[in-house]
mmCIF file of C-alpha atoms in Angstrom:
data_model
loop_
_atom_site.group_PDB
_atom_site.id
_atom_site.type_symbol
_atom_site.label_atom_id
_atom_site.label_comp_id
_atom_site.label_asym_id
_atom_site.label_seq_id
_atom_site.Cartn_x
_atom_site.Cartn_y
_atom_site.Cartn_z
ATOM 1 C CA UNK A 1 13.770 -29.300 16.644
ATOM 2 C CA UNK A 2 13.772 -28.457 13.089
ATOM 3 C CA UNK A 3 17.669 -28.312 12.956
ATOM 4 C CA UNK A 4 17.842 -31.532 14.577
ATOM 5 C CA UNK A 5 15.644 -33.134 12.045
ATOM 6 C CA UNK A 6 17.581 -31.650 9.262
ATOM 7 C CA UNK A 7 20.844 -32.885 10.645
ATOM 8 C CA UNK A 8 19.460 -36.266 11.096
ATOM 9 C CA UNK A 9 17.477 -36.830 7.996
ATOM 10 C CA UNK A 10 17.974 -34.192 5.336
ATOM 11 C CA UNK A 11 21.724 -33.288 5.329
ATOM 12 C CA UNK A 12 23.121 -37.142 5.309
ATOM 13 C CA UNK A 13 21.111 -37.726 2.086
ATOM 14 C CA UNK A 14 21.086 -34.682 0.074
ATOM 15 C CA UNK A 15 23.265 -32.279 1.879
ATOM 16 C CA UNK A 16 25.747 -32.301 -0.486
ATOM 17 C CA UNK A 17 23.861 -31.863 -3.683
ATOM 18 C CA UNK A 18 23.473 -28.603 -5.577
ATOM 19 C CA UNK A 19 19.769 -27.497 -5.032
ATOM 20 C CA UNK A 20 19.028 -27.836 -8.604
ATOM 21 C CA UNK A 21 19.901 -31.661 -8.448
ATOM 22 C CA UNK A 22 17.510 -32.232 -5.557
ATOM 23 C CA UNK A 23 14.532 -34.206 -7.233
ATOM 24 C CA UNK A 24 11.086 -34.797 -5.756
ATOM 25 C CA UNK A 25 12.077 -38.805 -5.516
ATOM 26 C CA UNK A 26 14.898 -37.866 -3.237
ATOM 27 C CA UNK A 27 12.707 -35.915 -0.877
ATOM 28 C CA UNK A 28 10.149 -38.576 -0.886
ATOM 29 C CA UNK A 29 12.416 -41.220 0.196
ATOM 30 C CA UNK A 30 13.510 -39.136 3.130
ATOM 31 C CA UNK A 31 9.839 -38.409 4.253
ATOM 32 C CA UNK A 32 8.848 -41.846 3.756
ATOM 33 C CA UNK A 33 11.902 -43.063 5.958
ATOM 34 C CA UNK A 34 10.778 -40.671 8.806
ATOM 35 C CA UNK A 35 7.215 -42.089 8.709
ATOM 36 C CA UNK A 36 8.776 -45.609 8.652
ATOM 37 C CA UNK A 37 10.193 -44.971 11.725
ATOM 38 C CA UNK A 38 6.917 -44.007 13.153
ATOM 39 C CA UNK A 39 7.241 -40.374 13.283
ATOM 40 C CA UNK A 40 4.158 -39.195 10.780
ATOM 41 C CA UNK A 41 4.049 -35.725 12.766
ATOM 42 C CA UNK A 42 7.724 -35.120 12.133
ATOM 43 C CA UNK A 43 7.523 -36.057 8.341
ATOM 44 C CA UNK A 44 4.894 -33.612 8.081
ATOM 45 C CA UNK A 45 7.092 -30.837 9.905
ATOM 46 C CA UNK A 46 9.944 -31.610 7.753
ATOM 47 C CA UNK A 47 7.951 -31.433 4.602
ATOM 48 C CA UNK A 48 6.600 -27.895 5.587
ATOM 49 C CA UNK A 49 10.142 -26.660 6.207
ATOM 50 C CA UNK A 50 11.689 -28.354 3.191
ATOM 51 C CA UNK A 51 8.942 -26.345 1.200
ATOM 52 C CA UNK A 52 9.625 -23.065 2.764
ATOM 53 C CA UNK A 53 13.533 -23.664 2.206
ATOM 54 C CA UNK A 54 13.072 -24.309 -1.261
ATOM 55 C CA UNK A 55 10.608 -21.405 -1.881
ATOM 56 C CA UNK A 56 13.128 -19.282 -0.603
ATOM 57 C CA UNK A 57 15.772 -20.660 -3.047
ATOM 58 C CA UNK A 58 13.169 -19.907 -5.668
ATOM 59 C CA UNK A 59 12.560 -16.539 -4.695
ATOM 60 C CA UNK A 60 16.419 -15.769 -4.875
ATOM 61 C CA UNK A 61 16.519 -17.321 -8.206
ATOM 62 C CA UNK A 62 18.800 -20.100 -6.966
ATOM 63 C CA UNK A 63 16.310 -22.637 -8.484
ATOM 64 C CA UNK A 64 13.359 -22.434 -10.783
ATOM 65 C CA UNK A 65 10.693 -24.624 -9.150
ATOM 66 C CA UNK A 66 10.061 -25.999 -5.641
ATOM 67 C CA UNK A 67 10.208 -29.912 -5.959
ATOM 68 C CA UNK A 68 8.088 -30.081 -2.668
ATOM 69 C CA UNK A 69 5.018 -28.814 -4.225
ATOM 70 C CA UNK A 70 4.572 -31.991 -5.837
ATOM 71 C CA UNK A 71 4.422 -33.883 -2.482
ATOM 72 C CA UNK A 72 0.924 -33.409 -1.134
ATOM 73 C CA UNK A 73 0.680 -33.016 2.598
ATOM 74 C CA UNK A 74 -2.113 -35.665 2.635
ATOM 75 C CA UNK A 75 0.405 -38.119 1.106
ATOM 76 C CA UNK A 76 2.848 -37.332 3.998
ATOM 77 C CA UNK A 77 0.398 -37.444 6.837
ATOM 78 C CA UNK A 78 -1.420 -35.262 9.201
ATOM 79 C CA UNK A 79 0.038 -32.690 11.862
ATOM 80 C CA UNK A 80 -0.108 -33.683 15.427
ATOM 81 C CA UNK A 81 -3.250 -32.935 17.082
ATOM 82 C CA UNK A 82 -2.682 -29.782 19.281
ATOM 83 C CA UNK A 83 -4.579 -29.634 22.788
ATOM 84 C CA UNK A 84 -2.492 -26.773 24.241
ATOM 85 C CA UNK A 85 -3.650 -23.204 24.288
ATOM 86 C CA UNK A 86 -2.000 -19.880 25.022
ATOM 87 C CA UNK A 87 -2.637 -18.781 28.779
ATOM 88 C CA UNK A 88 -3.510 -15.246 29.730
ATOM 89 C CA UNK A 89 -0.114 -14.068 30.593
ATOM 90 C CA UNK A 90 1.300 -15.706 27.274
ATOM 91 C CA UNK A 91 -1.320 -13.751 25.181
ATOM 92 C CA UNK A 92 -0.451 -10.409 26.935
ATOM 93 C CA UNK A 93 3.187 -10.910 26.114
ATOM 94 C CA UNK A 94 2.418 -11.937 22.744
ATOM 95 C CA UNK A 95 0.400 -8.871 21.927
ATOM 96 C CA UNK A 96 2.744 -6.485 24.157
ATOM 97 C CA UNK A 97 5.610 -7.736 21.747
ATOM 98 C CA UNK A 98 3.674 -6.997 18.659
ATOM 99 C CA UNK A 99 2.844 -3.769 19.597
ATOM 100 C CA UNK A 100 6.612 -2.866 19.989
ATOM 101 C CA UNK A 101 8.630 -2.006 17.159
ATOM 102 C CA UNK A 102 11.087 -4.969 16.248
ATOM 103 C CA UNK A 103 14.334 -4.460 14.146
ATOM 104 C CA UNK A 104 13.890 -6.493 10.783
ATOM 105 C CA UNK A 105 10.090 -7.245 11.308
ATOM 106 C CA UNK A 106 7.850 -4.815 9.381
ATOM 107 C CA UNK A 107 4.994 -3.080 10.990
ATOM 108 C CA UNK A 108 2.816 -4.889 8.337
ATOM 109 C CA UNK A 109 3.757 -8.194 9.569
ATOM 110 C CA UNK A 110 3.477 -7.428 13.324
ATOM 111 C CA UNK A 111 -0.187 -5.956 12.686
ATOM 112 C CA UNK A 112 -1.287 -8.942 10.445
ATOM 113 C CA UNK A 113 -0.030 -11.224 13.317
ATOM 114 C CA UNK A 114 -2.148 -9.396 15.691
ATOM 115 C CA UNK A 115 -5.031 -9.248 13.706
ATOM 116 C CA UNK A 116 -4.844 -13.182 13.623
ATOM 117 C CA UNK A 117 -4.728 -13.066 17.435
ATOM 118 C CA UNK A 118 -7.393 -10.654 18.018
ATOM 119 C CA UNK A 119 -9.940 -12.334 15.545
ATOM 120 C CA UNK A 120 -8.742 -15.919 16.116
ATOM 121 C CA UNK A 121 -8.652 -16.450 12.181
ATOM 122 C CA UNK A 122 -6.568 -18.925 10.452
ATOM 123 C CA UNK A 123 -3.359 -17.601 8.878
ATOM 124 C CA UNK A 124 -4.592 -18.306 5.485
ATOM 125 C CA UNK A 125 -7.854 -16.494 5.968
ATOM 126 C CA UNK A 126 -6.045 -13.479 6.866
ATOM 127 C CA UNK A 127 -3.492 -13.736 4.008
ATOM 128 C CA UNK A 128 -6.247 -14.078 1.498
ATOM 129 C CA UNK A 129 -8.685 -11.445 3.033
ATOM 130 C CA UNK A 130 -9.758 -8.854 0.524
ATOM 131 C CA UNK A 131 -10.502 -5.252 1.594
ATOM 132 C CA UNK A 132 -14.219 -5.509 -0.194
ATOM 133 C CA UNK A 133 -15.001 -8.003 2.659
ATOM 134 C CA UNK A 134 -14.370 -5.653 5.333
ATOM 135 C CA UNK A 135 -16.642 -3.226 6.587
ATOM 136 C CA UNK A 136 -14.828 -1.195 9.175
ATOM 137 C CA UNK A 137 -17.995 1.195 9.647
ATOM 138 C CA UNK A 138 -20.007 -1.964 10.757
ATOM 139 C CA UNK A 139 -17.115 -3.503 12.518
ATOM 140 C CA UNK A 140 -17.691 -6.970 10.145
ATOM 141 C CA UNK A 141 -15.233 -8.794 8.209
ATOM 142 C CA UNK A 142 -16.944 -11.605 5.935
ATOM 143 C CA UNK A 143 -14.968 -14.563 5.157
ATOM 144 C CA UNK A 144 -16.204 -16.058 1.709
ATOM 145 C CA UNK A 145 -16.642 -19.643 1.541
ATOM 146 C CA UNK A 146 -13.401 -20.175 -0.652
ATOM 147 C CA UNK A 147 -11.212 -18.777 1.910
ATOM 148 C CA UNK A 148 -12.860 -20.817 5.216
ATOM 149 C CA UNK A 149 -11.857 -24.261 5.945
ATOM 150 C CA UNK A 150 -15.436 -25.510 6.325
ATOM 151 C CA UNK A 151 -16.521 -23.918 3.018
ATOM 152 C CA UNK A 152 -19.151 -21.778 4.309
ATOM 153 C CA UNK A 153 -19.270 -17.905 4.582
ATOM 154 C CA UNK A 154 -18.200 -16.801 8.142
ATOM 155 C CA UNK A 155 -18.693 -13.340 9.718
ATOM 156 C CA UNK A 156 -16.008 -12.029 11.956
ATOM 157 C CA UNK A 157 -17.193 -9.259 14.447
ATOM 158 C CA UNK A 158 -14.144 -6.660 14.906
ATOM 159 C CA UNK A 159 -13.266 -5.506 18.381
ATOM 160 C CA UNK A 160 -12.242 -2.094 18.544
ATOM 161 C CA UNK A 161 -8.802 -2.879 18.308
ATOM 162 C CA UNK A 162 -8.989 -5.147 15.590
ATOM 163 C CA UNK A 163 -10.646 -2.189 13.596
ATOM 164 C CA UNK A 164 -7.609 0.003 14.627
ATOM 165 C CA UNK A 165 -5.317 -2.504 13.390
ATOM 166 C CA UNK A 166 -7.159 -2.646 9.817
ATOM 167 C CA UNK A 167 -7.078 1.219 9.686
ATOM 168 C CA UNK A 168 -3.387 1.315 10.415
ATOM 169 C CA UNK A 169 -2.789 -1.227 7.577
ATOM 170 C CA UNK A 170 -4.678 0.996 5.465
ATOM 171 C CA UNK A 171 -3.009 4.128 6.476
ATOM 172 C CA UNK A 172 0.666 2.424 5.925
ATOM 173 C CA UNK A 173 -0.273 1.457 2.187
ATOM 174 C CA UNK A 174 -1.894 -2.039 2.565
ATOM 175 C CA UNK A 175 -5.078 -0.262 1.477
ATOM 176 C CA UNK A 176 -3.597 0.288 -1.935
ATOM 177 C CA UNK A 177 -3.275 -3.526 -2.438
ATOM 178 C CA UNK A 178 -6.320 -5.998 -2.969
ATOM 179 C CA UNK A 179 -5.561 -8.043 0.119
ATOM 180 C CA UNK A 180 -5.743 -6.764 3.671
ATOM 181 C CA UNK A 181 -2.102 -7.515 4.652
ATOM 182 C CA UNK A 182 -0.867 -6.325 1.309
ATOM 183 C CA UNK A 183 1.089 -9.514 0.451
ATOM 184 C CA UNK A 184 1.192 -8.470 -3.237
ATOM 185 C CA UNK A 185 4.335 -6.327 -2.442
ATOM 186 C CA UNK A 186 6.468 -9.256 -1.272
ATOM 187 C CA UNK A 187 6.103 -12.712 -0.414
ATOM 188 C CA UNK A 188 2.952 -14.776 0.336
ATOM 189 C CA UNK A 189 3.886 -15.072 3.904
ATOM 190 C CA UNK A 190 6.668 -13.730 6.014
ATOM 191 C CA UNK A 191 10.255 -15.311 5.138
ATOM 192 C CA UNK A 192 11.815 -17.699 7.514
ATOM 193 C CA UNK A 193 14.413 -15.222 8.901
ATOM 194 C CA UNK A 194 11.755 -12.822 9.673
ATOM 195 C CA UNK A 195 9.714 -15.678 11.600
ATOM 196 C CA UNK A 196 12.955 -16.848 13.175
ATOM 197 C CA UNK A 197 13.690 -13.437 14.712
ATOM 198 C CA UNK A 198 10.096 -12.777 15.748
ATOM 199 C CA UNK A 199 10.246 -16.128 17.362
ATOM 200 C CA UNK A 200 13.302 -15.260 19.417
ATOM 201 C CA UNK A 201 11.806 -11.820 20.611
ATOM 202 C CA UNK A 202 8.420 -13.568 21.475
ATOM 203 C CA UNK A 203 10.169 -16.584 23.116
ATOM 204 C CA UNK A 204 8.206 -19.100 21.259
ATOM 205 C CA UNK A 205 9.270 -21.512 18.302
ATOM 206 C CA UNK A 206 8.870 -20.719 14.790
ATOM 207 C CA UNK A 207 6.762 -23.954 14.575
ATOM 208 C CA UNK A 208 4.422 -22.128 17.103
ATOM 209 C CA UNK A 209 4.140 -19.103 14.854
ATOM 210 C CA UNK A 210 3.390 -21.237 11.648
ATOM 211 C CA UNK A 211 0.846 -23.449 13.535
ATOM 212 C CA UNK A 212 2.873 -26.515 13.068
ATOM 213 C CA UNK A 213 3.525 -28.706 16.267
#
């Protein structure tokens, strides 16, 4: 779906431009055009992937700033409501895949994704989790208000497996970082290539992994 959207809306308009020549106004016109056709959810999806694309270009020093950051998601629209949940067989498949070594996908990323699934937390909550907020002996992870969508403190009671995941993260070095998943050592979230490979192995879309429909 993402490839089709890029071929239809992005490449014809800015595909021939050097990255540093693509400006905010170009991207706003593209997103507004998608919305004008009645596809607000697609516009939200395109904005998310454009942001990931330009962020990768910044990381690789092809450009100095990500122009999409100047386009707030609220200005584009709201993601499509999701009413589908994973079935029990799908959950088992997902967990089994995450517990199996995957080429080019680090153990840290697999453990972080498993932690999200085991605790039903949001991706941002896992990324921002701090070790001082985790009490492994009591089996409790406290999410402070600033990291919680509702803006209130939330306590997550950890299952035995969730505690094992956290202990393993500490053992492989994430305990030396301030965040639980140790994101300080690299990108703030898995890169697109890693997500793509993981999606193929898990037989789901990258949109599904990112929580975008």
